[in-house]
Structures are given as C-alpha cells and as structure tokens.
Tab-separated table of C-alpha atoms in Angstrom:
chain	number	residue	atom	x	y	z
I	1119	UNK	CA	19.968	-51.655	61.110
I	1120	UNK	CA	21.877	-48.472	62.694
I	1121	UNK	CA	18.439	-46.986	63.001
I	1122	UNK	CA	16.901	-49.848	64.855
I	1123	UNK	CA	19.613	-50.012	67.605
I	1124	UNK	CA	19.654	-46.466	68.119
I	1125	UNK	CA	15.593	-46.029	68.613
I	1126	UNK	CA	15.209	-49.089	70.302
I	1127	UNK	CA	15.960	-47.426	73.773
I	1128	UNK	CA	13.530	-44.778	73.309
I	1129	UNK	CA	10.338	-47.738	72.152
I	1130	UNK	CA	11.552	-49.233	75.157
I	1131	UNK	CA	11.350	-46.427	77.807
I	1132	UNK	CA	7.909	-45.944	79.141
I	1133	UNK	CA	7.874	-42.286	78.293
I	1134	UNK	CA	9.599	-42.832	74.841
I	1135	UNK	CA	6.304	-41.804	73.261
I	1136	UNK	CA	7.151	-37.999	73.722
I	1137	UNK	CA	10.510	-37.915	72.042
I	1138	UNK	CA	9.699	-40.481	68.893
I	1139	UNK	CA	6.877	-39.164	67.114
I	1140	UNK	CA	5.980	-37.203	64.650
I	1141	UNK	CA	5.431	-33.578	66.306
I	1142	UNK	CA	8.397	-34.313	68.482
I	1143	UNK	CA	10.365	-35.149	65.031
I	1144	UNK	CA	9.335	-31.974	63.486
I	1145	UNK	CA	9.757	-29.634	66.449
I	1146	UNK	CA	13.335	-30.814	66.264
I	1147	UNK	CA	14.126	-30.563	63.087
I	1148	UNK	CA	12.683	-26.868	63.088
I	1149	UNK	CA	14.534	-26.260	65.996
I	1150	UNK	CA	17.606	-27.615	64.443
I	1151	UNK	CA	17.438	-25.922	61.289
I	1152	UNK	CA	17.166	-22.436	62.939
I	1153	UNK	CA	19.831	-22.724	65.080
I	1154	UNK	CA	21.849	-23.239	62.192
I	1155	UNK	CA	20.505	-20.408	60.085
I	1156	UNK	CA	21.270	-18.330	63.504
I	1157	UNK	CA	25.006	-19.550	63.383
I	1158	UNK	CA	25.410	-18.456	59.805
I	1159	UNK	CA	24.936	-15.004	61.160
I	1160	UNK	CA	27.891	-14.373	63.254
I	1161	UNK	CA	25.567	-12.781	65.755
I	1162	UNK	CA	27.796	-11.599	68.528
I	1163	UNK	CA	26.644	-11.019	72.403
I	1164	UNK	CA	24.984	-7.503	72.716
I	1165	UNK	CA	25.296	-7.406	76.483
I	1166	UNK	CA	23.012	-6.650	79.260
I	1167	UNK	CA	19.903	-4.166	79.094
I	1168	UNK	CA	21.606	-2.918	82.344
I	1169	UNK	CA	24.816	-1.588	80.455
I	1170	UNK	CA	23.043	-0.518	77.270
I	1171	UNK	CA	24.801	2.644	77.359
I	1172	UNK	CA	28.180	2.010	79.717
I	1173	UNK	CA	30.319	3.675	76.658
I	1174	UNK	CA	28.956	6.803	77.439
I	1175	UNK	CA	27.717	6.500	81.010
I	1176	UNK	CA	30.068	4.656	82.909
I	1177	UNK	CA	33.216	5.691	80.469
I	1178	UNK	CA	32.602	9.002	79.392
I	1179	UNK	CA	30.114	10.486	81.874
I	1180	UNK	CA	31.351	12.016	84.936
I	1181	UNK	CA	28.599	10.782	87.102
I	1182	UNK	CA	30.956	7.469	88.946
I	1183	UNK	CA	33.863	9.984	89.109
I	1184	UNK	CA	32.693	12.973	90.418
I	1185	UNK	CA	33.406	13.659	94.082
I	1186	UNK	CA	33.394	16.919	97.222
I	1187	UNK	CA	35.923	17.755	99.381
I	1188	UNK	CA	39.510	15.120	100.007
I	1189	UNK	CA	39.413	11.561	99.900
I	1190	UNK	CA	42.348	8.912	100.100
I	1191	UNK	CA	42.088	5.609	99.052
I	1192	UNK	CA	44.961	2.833	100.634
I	1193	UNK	CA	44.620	-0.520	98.947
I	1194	UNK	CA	46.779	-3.448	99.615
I	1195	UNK	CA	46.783	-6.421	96.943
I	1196	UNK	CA	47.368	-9.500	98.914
I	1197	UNK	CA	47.375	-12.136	95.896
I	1198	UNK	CA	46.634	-11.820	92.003
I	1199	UNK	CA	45.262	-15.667	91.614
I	1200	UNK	CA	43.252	-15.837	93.183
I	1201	UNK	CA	42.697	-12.137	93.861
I	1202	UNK	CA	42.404	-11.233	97.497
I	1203	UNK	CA	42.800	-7.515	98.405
I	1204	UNK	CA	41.966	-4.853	100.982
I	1205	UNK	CA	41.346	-1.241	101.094
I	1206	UNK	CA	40.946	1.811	103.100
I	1207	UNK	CA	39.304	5.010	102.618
I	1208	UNK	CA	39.513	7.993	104.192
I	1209	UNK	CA	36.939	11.056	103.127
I	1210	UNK	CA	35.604	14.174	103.804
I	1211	UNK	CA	33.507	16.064	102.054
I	1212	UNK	CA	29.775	16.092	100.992
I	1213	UNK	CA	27.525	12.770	101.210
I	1214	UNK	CA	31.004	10.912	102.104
I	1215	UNK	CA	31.469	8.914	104.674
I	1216	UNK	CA	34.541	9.520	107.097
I	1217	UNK	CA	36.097	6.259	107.039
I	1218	UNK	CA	35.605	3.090	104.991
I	1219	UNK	CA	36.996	-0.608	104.972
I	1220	UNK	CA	36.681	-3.073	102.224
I	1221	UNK	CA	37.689	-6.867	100.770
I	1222	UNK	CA	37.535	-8.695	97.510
I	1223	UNK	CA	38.332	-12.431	96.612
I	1224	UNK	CA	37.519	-13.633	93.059
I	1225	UNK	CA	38.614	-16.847	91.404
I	1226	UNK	CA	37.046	-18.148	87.938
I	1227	UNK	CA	33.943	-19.255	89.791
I	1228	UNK	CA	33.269	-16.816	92.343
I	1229	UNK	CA	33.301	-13.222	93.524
I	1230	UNK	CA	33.382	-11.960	96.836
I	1231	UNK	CA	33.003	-8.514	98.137
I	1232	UNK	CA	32.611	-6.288	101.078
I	1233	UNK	CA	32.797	-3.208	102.924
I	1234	UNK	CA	31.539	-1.250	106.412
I	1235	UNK	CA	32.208	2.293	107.014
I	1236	UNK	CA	32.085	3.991	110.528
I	1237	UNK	CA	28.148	4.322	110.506
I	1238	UNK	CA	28.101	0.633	110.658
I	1239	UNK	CA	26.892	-0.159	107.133
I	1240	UNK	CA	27.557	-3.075	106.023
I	1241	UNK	CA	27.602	-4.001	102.346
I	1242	UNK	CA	28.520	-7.423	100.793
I	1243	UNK	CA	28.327	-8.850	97.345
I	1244	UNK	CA	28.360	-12.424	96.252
I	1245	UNK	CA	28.649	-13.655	93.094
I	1246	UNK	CA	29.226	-17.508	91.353
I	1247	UNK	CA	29.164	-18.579	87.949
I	1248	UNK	CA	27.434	-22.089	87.917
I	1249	UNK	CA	28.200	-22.596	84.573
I	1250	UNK	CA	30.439	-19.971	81.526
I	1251	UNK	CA	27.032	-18.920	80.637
I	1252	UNK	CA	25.147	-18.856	83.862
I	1253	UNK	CA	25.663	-16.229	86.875
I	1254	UNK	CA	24.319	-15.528	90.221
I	1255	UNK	CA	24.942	-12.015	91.124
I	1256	UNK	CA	23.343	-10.669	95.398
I	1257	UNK	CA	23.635	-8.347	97.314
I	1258	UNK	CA	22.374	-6.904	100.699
I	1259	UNK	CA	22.850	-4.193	102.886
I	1260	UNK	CA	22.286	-4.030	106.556
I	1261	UNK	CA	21.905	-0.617	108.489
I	1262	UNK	CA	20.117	2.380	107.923
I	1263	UNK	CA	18.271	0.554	105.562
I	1264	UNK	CA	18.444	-3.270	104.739
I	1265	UNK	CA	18.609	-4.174	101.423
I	1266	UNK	CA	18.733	-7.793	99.069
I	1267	UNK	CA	19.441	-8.245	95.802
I	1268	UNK	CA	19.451	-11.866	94.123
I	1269	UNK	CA	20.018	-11.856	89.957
I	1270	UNK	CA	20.111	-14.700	88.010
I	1271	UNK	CA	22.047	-13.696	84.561
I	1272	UNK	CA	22.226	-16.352	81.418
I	1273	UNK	CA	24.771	-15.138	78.651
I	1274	UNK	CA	24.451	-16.596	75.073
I	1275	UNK	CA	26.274	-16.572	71.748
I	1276	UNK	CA	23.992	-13.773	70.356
I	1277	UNK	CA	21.923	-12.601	73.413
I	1278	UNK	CA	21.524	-12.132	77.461
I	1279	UNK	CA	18.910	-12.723	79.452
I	1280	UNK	CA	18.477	-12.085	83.416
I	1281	UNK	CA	15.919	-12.167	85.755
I	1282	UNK	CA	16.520	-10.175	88.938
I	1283	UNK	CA	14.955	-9.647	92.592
I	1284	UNK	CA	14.695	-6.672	94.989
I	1285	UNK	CA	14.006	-7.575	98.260
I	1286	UNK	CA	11.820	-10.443	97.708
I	1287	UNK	CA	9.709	-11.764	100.463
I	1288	UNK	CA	6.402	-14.528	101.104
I	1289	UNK	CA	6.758	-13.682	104.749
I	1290	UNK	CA	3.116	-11.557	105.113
I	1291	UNK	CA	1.508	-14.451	103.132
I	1292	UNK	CA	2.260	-13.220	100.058
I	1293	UNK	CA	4.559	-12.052	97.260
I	1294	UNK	CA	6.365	-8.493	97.703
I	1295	UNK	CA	9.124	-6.887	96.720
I	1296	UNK	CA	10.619	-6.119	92.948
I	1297	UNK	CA	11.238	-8.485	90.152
I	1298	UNK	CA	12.683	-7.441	87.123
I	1299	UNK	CA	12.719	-9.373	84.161
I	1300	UNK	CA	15.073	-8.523	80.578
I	1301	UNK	CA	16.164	-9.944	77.541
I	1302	UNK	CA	18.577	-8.336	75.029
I	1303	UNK	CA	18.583	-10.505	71.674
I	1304	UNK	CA	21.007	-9.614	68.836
I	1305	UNK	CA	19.077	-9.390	65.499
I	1306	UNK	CA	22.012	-8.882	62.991
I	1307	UNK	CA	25.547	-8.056	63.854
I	1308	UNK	CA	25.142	-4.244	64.170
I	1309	UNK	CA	21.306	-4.105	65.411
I	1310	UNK	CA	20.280	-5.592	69.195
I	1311	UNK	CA	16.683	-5.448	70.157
I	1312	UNK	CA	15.523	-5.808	74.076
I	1313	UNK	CA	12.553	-5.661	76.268
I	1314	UNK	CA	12.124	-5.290	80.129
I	1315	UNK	CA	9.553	-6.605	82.120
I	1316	UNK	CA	8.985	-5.086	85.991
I	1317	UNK	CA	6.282	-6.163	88.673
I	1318	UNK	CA	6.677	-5.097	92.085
I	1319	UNK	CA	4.287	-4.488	95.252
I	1320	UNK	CA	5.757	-2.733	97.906
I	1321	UNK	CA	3.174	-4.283	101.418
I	1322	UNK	CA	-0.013	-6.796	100.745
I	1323	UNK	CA	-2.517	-3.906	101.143
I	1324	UNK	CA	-0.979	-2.099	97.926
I	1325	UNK	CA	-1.946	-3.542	95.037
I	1326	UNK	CA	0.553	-4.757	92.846
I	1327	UNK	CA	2.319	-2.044	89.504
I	1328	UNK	CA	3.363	-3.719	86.401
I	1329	UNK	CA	5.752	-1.822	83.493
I	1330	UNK	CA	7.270	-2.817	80.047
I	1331	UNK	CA	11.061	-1.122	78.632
I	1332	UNK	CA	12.037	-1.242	75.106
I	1333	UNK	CA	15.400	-0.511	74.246
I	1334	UNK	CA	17.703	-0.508	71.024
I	1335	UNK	CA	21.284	-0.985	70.758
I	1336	UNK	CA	22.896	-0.063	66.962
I	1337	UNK	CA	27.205	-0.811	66.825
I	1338	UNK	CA	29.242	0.470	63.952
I	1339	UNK	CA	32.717	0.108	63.678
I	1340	UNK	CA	33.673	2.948	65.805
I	1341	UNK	CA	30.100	4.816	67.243
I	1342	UNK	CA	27.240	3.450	69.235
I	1343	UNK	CA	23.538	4.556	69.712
I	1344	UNK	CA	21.003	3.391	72.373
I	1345	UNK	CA	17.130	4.111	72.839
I	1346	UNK	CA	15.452	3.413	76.199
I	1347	UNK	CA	11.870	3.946	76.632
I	1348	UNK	CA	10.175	3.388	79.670
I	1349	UNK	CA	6.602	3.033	80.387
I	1350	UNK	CA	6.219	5.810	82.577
I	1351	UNK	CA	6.878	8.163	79.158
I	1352	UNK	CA	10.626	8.731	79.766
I	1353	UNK	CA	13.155	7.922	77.112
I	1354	UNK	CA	16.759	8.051	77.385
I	1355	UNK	CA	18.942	8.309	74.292
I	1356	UNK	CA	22.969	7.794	74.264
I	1357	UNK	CA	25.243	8.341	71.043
I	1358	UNK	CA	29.411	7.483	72.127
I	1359	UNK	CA	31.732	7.975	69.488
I	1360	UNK	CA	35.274	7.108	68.947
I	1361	UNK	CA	37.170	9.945	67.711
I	1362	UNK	CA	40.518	8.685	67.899
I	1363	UNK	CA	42.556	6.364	69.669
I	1364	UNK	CA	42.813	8.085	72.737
I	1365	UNK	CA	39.948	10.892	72.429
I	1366	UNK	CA	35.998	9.153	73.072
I	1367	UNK	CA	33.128	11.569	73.127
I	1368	UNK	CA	29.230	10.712	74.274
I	1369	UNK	CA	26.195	12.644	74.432
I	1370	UNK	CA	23.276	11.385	76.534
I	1371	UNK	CA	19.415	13.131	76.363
I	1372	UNK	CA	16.772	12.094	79.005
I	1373	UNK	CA	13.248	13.779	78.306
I	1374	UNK	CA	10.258	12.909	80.738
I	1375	UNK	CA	6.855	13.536	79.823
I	1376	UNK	CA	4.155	13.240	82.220
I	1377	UNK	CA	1.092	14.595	82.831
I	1378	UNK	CA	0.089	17.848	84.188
I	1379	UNK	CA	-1.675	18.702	87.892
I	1380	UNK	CA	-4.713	18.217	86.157
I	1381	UNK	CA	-4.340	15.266	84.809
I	1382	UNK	CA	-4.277	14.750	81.146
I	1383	UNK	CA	-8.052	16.284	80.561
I	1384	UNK	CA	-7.096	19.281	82.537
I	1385	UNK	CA	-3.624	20.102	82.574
I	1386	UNK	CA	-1.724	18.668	79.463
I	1387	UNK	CA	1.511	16.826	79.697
I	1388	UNK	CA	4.486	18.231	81.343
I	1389	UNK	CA	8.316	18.041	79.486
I	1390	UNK	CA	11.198	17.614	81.745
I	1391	UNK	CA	14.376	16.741	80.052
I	1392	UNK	CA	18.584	17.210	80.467
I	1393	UNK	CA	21.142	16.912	78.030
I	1394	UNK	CA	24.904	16.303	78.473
I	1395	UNK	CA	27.436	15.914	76.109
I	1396	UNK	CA	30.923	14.607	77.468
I	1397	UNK	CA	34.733	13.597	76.321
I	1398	UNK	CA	37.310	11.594	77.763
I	1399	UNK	CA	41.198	12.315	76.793
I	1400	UNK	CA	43.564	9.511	77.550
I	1401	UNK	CA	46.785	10.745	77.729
I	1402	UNK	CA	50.144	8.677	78.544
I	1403	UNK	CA	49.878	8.715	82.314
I	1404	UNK	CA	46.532	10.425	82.963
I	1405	UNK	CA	42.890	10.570	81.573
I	1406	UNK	CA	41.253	13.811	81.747
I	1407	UNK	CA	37.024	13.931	81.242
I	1408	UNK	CA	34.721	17.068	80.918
I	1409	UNK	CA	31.177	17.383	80.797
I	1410	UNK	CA	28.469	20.155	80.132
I	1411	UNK	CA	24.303	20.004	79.958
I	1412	UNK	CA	21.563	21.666	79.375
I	1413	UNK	CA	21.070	22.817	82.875
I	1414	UNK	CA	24.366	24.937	82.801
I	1415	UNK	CA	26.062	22.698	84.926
I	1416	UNK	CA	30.163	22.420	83.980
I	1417	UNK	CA	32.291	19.364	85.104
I	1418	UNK	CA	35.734	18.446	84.645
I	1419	UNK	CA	37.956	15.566	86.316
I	1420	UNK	CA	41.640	14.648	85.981
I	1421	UNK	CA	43.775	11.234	86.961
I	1422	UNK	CA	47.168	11.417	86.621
I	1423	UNK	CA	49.423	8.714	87.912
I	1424	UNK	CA	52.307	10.269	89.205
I	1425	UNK	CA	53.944	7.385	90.165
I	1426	UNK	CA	53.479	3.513	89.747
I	1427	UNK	CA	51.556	2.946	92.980
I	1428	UNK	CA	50.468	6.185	93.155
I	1429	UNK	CA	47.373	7.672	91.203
I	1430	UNK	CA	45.794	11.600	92.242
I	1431	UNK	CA	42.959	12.979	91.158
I	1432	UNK	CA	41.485	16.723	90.836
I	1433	UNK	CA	37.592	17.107	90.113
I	1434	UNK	CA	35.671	20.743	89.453
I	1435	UNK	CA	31.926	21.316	89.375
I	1436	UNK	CA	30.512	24.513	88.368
I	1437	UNK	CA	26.424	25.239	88.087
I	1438	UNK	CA	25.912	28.503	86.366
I	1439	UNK	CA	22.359	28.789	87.318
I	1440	UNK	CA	22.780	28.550	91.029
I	1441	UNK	CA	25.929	30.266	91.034
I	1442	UNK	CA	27.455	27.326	93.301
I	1443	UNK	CA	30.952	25.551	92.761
I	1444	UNK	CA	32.307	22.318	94.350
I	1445	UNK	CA	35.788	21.462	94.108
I	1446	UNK	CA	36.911	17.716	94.881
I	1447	UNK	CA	40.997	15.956	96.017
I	1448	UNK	CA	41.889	12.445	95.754
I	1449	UNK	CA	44.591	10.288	96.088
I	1450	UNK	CA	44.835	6.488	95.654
I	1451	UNK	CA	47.682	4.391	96.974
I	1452	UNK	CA	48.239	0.851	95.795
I	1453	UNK	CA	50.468	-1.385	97.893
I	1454	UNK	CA	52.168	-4.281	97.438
I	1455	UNK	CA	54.651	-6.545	98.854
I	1456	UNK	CA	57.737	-8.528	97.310
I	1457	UNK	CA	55.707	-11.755	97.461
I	1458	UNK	CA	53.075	-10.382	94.760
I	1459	UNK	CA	55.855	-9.008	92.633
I	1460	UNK	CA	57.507	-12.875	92.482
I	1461	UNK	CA	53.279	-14.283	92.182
I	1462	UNK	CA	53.226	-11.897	89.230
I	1463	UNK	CA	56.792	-12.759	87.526
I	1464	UNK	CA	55.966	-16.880	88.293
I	1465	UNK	CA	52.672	-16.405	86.903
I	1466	UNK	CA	53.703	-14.723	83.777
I	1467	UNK	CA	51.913	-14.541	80.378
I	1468	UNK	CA	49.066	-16.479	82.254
I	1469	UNK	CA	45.689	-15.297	81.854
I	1470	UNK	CA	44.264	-13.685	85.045
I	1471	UNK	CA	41.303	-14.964	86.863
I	1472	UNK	CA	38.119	-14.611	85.132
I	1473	UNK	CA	36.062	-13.194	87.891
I	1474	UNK	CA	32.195	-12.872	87.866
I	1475	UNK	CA	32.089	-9.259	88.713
C-alpha cells in the first residue's frame, strides 16, 4: 500500500516515465551503492590542483617573502565580525611600488578586497560562497594592463573541482581568452589523483592551443610529495617534511625539457631545470626561513615580533654566480582601537568569520 501512495505522483506526472523505470531504477541503485562504498573510505578533501604543493611553496619557500630595499606596512583593523580593515604601504626598493592603499571586508558569505598604488592600478577581488561547497572567486585589474579573472570552485567530501576564466570575451564574434579546467579526486586517504584541462586563444585570427596536467598528491602522517607534469614536458616535483614541531623543511625540483633549435630531428631536446631545498624555524616570537638551489643562489628571511602590534622583518639574497647581493627592511604595524579590543572580549570563544578567501 506504502508503495502505491508513494509512486503514484510520479505515474501521474507527465514526465514520470524518466524517473520510474527500469534503467532509471538501476542507475540509482548503482549510484547509491557507490556512494556508500565511497563513505566507507573516510576519503578526506585533497584540496585544489592550484595549492598542490603550498607546504613547501607558499610555507617554506621564500618566493612570497622575499623583498629589495625598505618597506612599511600600517594596517588598521576596523572590526573582527565582520572583518573590515585598511592598510598602507610605503616601499622602496626594486619592482616596488612607492606607495600603496588597500581594504578588506569578509563575512561567512563573502570576500571583498582592494587596493591602488600611486601608478593608478587598481586591483579588486570579489569573492561569495553560494553555497559551503560552492565558491565564486574574480578578479580584475585596470591600468597598465587590464585584467579579469572569474573561477567557479566546488569543494566535496573527498575531492575539488573548479573551472576558471582568464579574460574571457565573445566580443570579436567569438570565444577568446583562457579557460582552465581541474579536478583533484582523493583515491584512498593518503593517495589524491588530478588532471588539468587548458584551452585558450589569445585574438580570432590565432587558432586556438589546447594542454592536459597530471598531478599526484601522496600525505603521510608527517611528509608530503607532489608530481606535476605539464604538457609542454615540464614537471615539477615537491617533497615538505615535518621535522619537528617547530622546524618544516621542503625541497622543490622543476626540470624542463624541450626541444632543441633544430627541432627534435635536428637538434635533440634541451634540459633546463632548478632545484631548491628550504627550512622554516618557528621560534617563540619569530620565524626564520632559508633557502639554497642549484643555481647558487642563497636566501634567508627573518620575522620577529618585537612587540604585540609590531612585527620587523630582515631578508638577504646572495647569487654566487653573478656575484650580486640584495638586502631587504620591513616593518609592519597593526593598529587598533579600544572599540575592537571590547568587539574581541564580547565576542569571545566565538568562532571567527569563515571568509571565502
């Protein structure tokens, strides 16, 4: 009787046909029954293909730290929930501008971002999470160059998939621009598998360039090891290991092989490849990170907060080969009033904002 009421609705609707029947029935069932198999697992959330490799290049690596000449940094944190602050930097130096200003707002569903130095660039970021697994992440960039980013990112139990545009455009009566397609899929709870799909066509009288990534992510309990390879023959391999509770070490190899001036009858293929091999030290009130490659190029940076609002780093860079040394000042100041101070003590063991960064 229970099974006459509840498909009666369905022999009803004109378009019932396509859920009660037989193929429908078993594609469900299928469906069903490996979703369940895939819960068994414990299969956690591998991340993007983006940040692959953030232990060692975005922690460990020097190459988001490094810096030429003095720079000071004034930021001023309005509100924690929702977060609203500005900043101010000051710079000179090598490939720095003189003066840059800057605001962010986040709340749980959006993120907002921007900044214009003196040159007139102007840089904004705008993200909003439609859903806890679905995210739109743009950006664009007017000035010297204009630039727009749109990225549509879908996080799951066990994998992450995006889908992400570079300066799309149907204006000249047809498609240009980049579009990048990924998927990273976890296929037991220490091994993630991914693949990367990019079209792009820079003007209608170019024809359009096509190119397929694999990567590999494998997690122990304290080291990690990524594989990239690209289809233009380079391959980028990262190993980041936990040594201790306060000591992290990486190593990260890029080799490119392409072929020679005369092609690959004539002239063979061509190696070009750099290794580095980095640490990061975290100390009690500073972090110190070194760095060395294959190239003979020496780096070192230290932060040391040397007082609560106050936070000054010291960066070196020596090259061996070209006998050439650059030496790098910074200071960041963090302001805030008495208001935030009483925001922070009402808000308490609350959880922050989850922002969409």
């Amino acid at each position: 009787m229970a099974f006459s009421l509840e498909s009666q609705p369905s022999r009803s609707s004109p378009l019932g046909f396509l859920t009660a029947n037989p193929i429908a029935n078993a594609v469900s069932d299928a469906y069903r029954s490996f979703s369940e198999r895939r819960a068994k697992l414990g299969l956690s959330n591998p991340g993007t293909v983006e940040t692959i490799a953030k232990e060692v290049q975005r922690e460990v690596s020097l190459n988001n730290y490094m810096h030429t000449g003095i720079r000071a940094d004034l930021t001023k944190a309005v509100s924690l929930s929702p977060l609203f602050q500005v900043s101010h930097q000051f710079a000179m130096g090598e490939h720095q501008n003189p003066y840059a200003f800057a605001g962010i707002f986040g709340t749980n569903k959006v993120f907002l971002q921007g900044s214009m130095d003196n040159t007139g660039l102007l840089s904004t970021r705008f993200n909003y999470r439609w859903t806890p697994s679905l995210v739109t992440k743009s950006q664009f960039q007017i000035g010297s160059q204009d630039m727009a980013s749109i990225e549509h990112e879908y996080t799951g139990s066990d994998f992450t998939s995006s889908v992400k545009m570079l300066n799309p455009s149907y204006l000249e009566g047809g498609l240009t621009g980049i579009y990048i397609l990924s998927h990273l899929q976890s296929v037991t709870r220490k091994l993630a598998l991914g693949i990367e799909a990019v079209w792009q066509r820079a003007a209608l009288n170019q024809p359009p360039e096509s190119a397929l990534s694999y990567c590999a992510k494998y997690k122990s309990d304290d080291w990690i090891a990524t594989a990239q390879f690209h289809a233009q023959g380079a391959l980028n391999a990262t190993y980041w290991r936990k040594l201790s509770d306060k000591v992290q070490a990486g190593v990260d190899m890029t080799l490119q092989v392409a072929p020679g001036p005369g092609g690959l009858m004539g002239g063979g293929l061509q190696k070009e490849g750099v290794t580095s091999v980095g640490v990061k030290y975290d100390f009690r009130m500073s972090t110190f990170r070194a760095q060395v490659d294959s190239k003979g190029k020496l780096g070192c940076i230290l932060e040391k907060r040397v007082a609560p609002p106050v936070m000054m780093s010291f960066c070196a860079d020596v090259d061996h080969f070209s006998q050439s040394a650059k030496v790098g000042l910074g200071i960041s100041i963090e302001g805030s009033g008495d208001e935030l101070q009483e925001q922070q003590e009402a808000l308490g063991a609350q959880a922050s904002p989850n922002i969409p960064f």
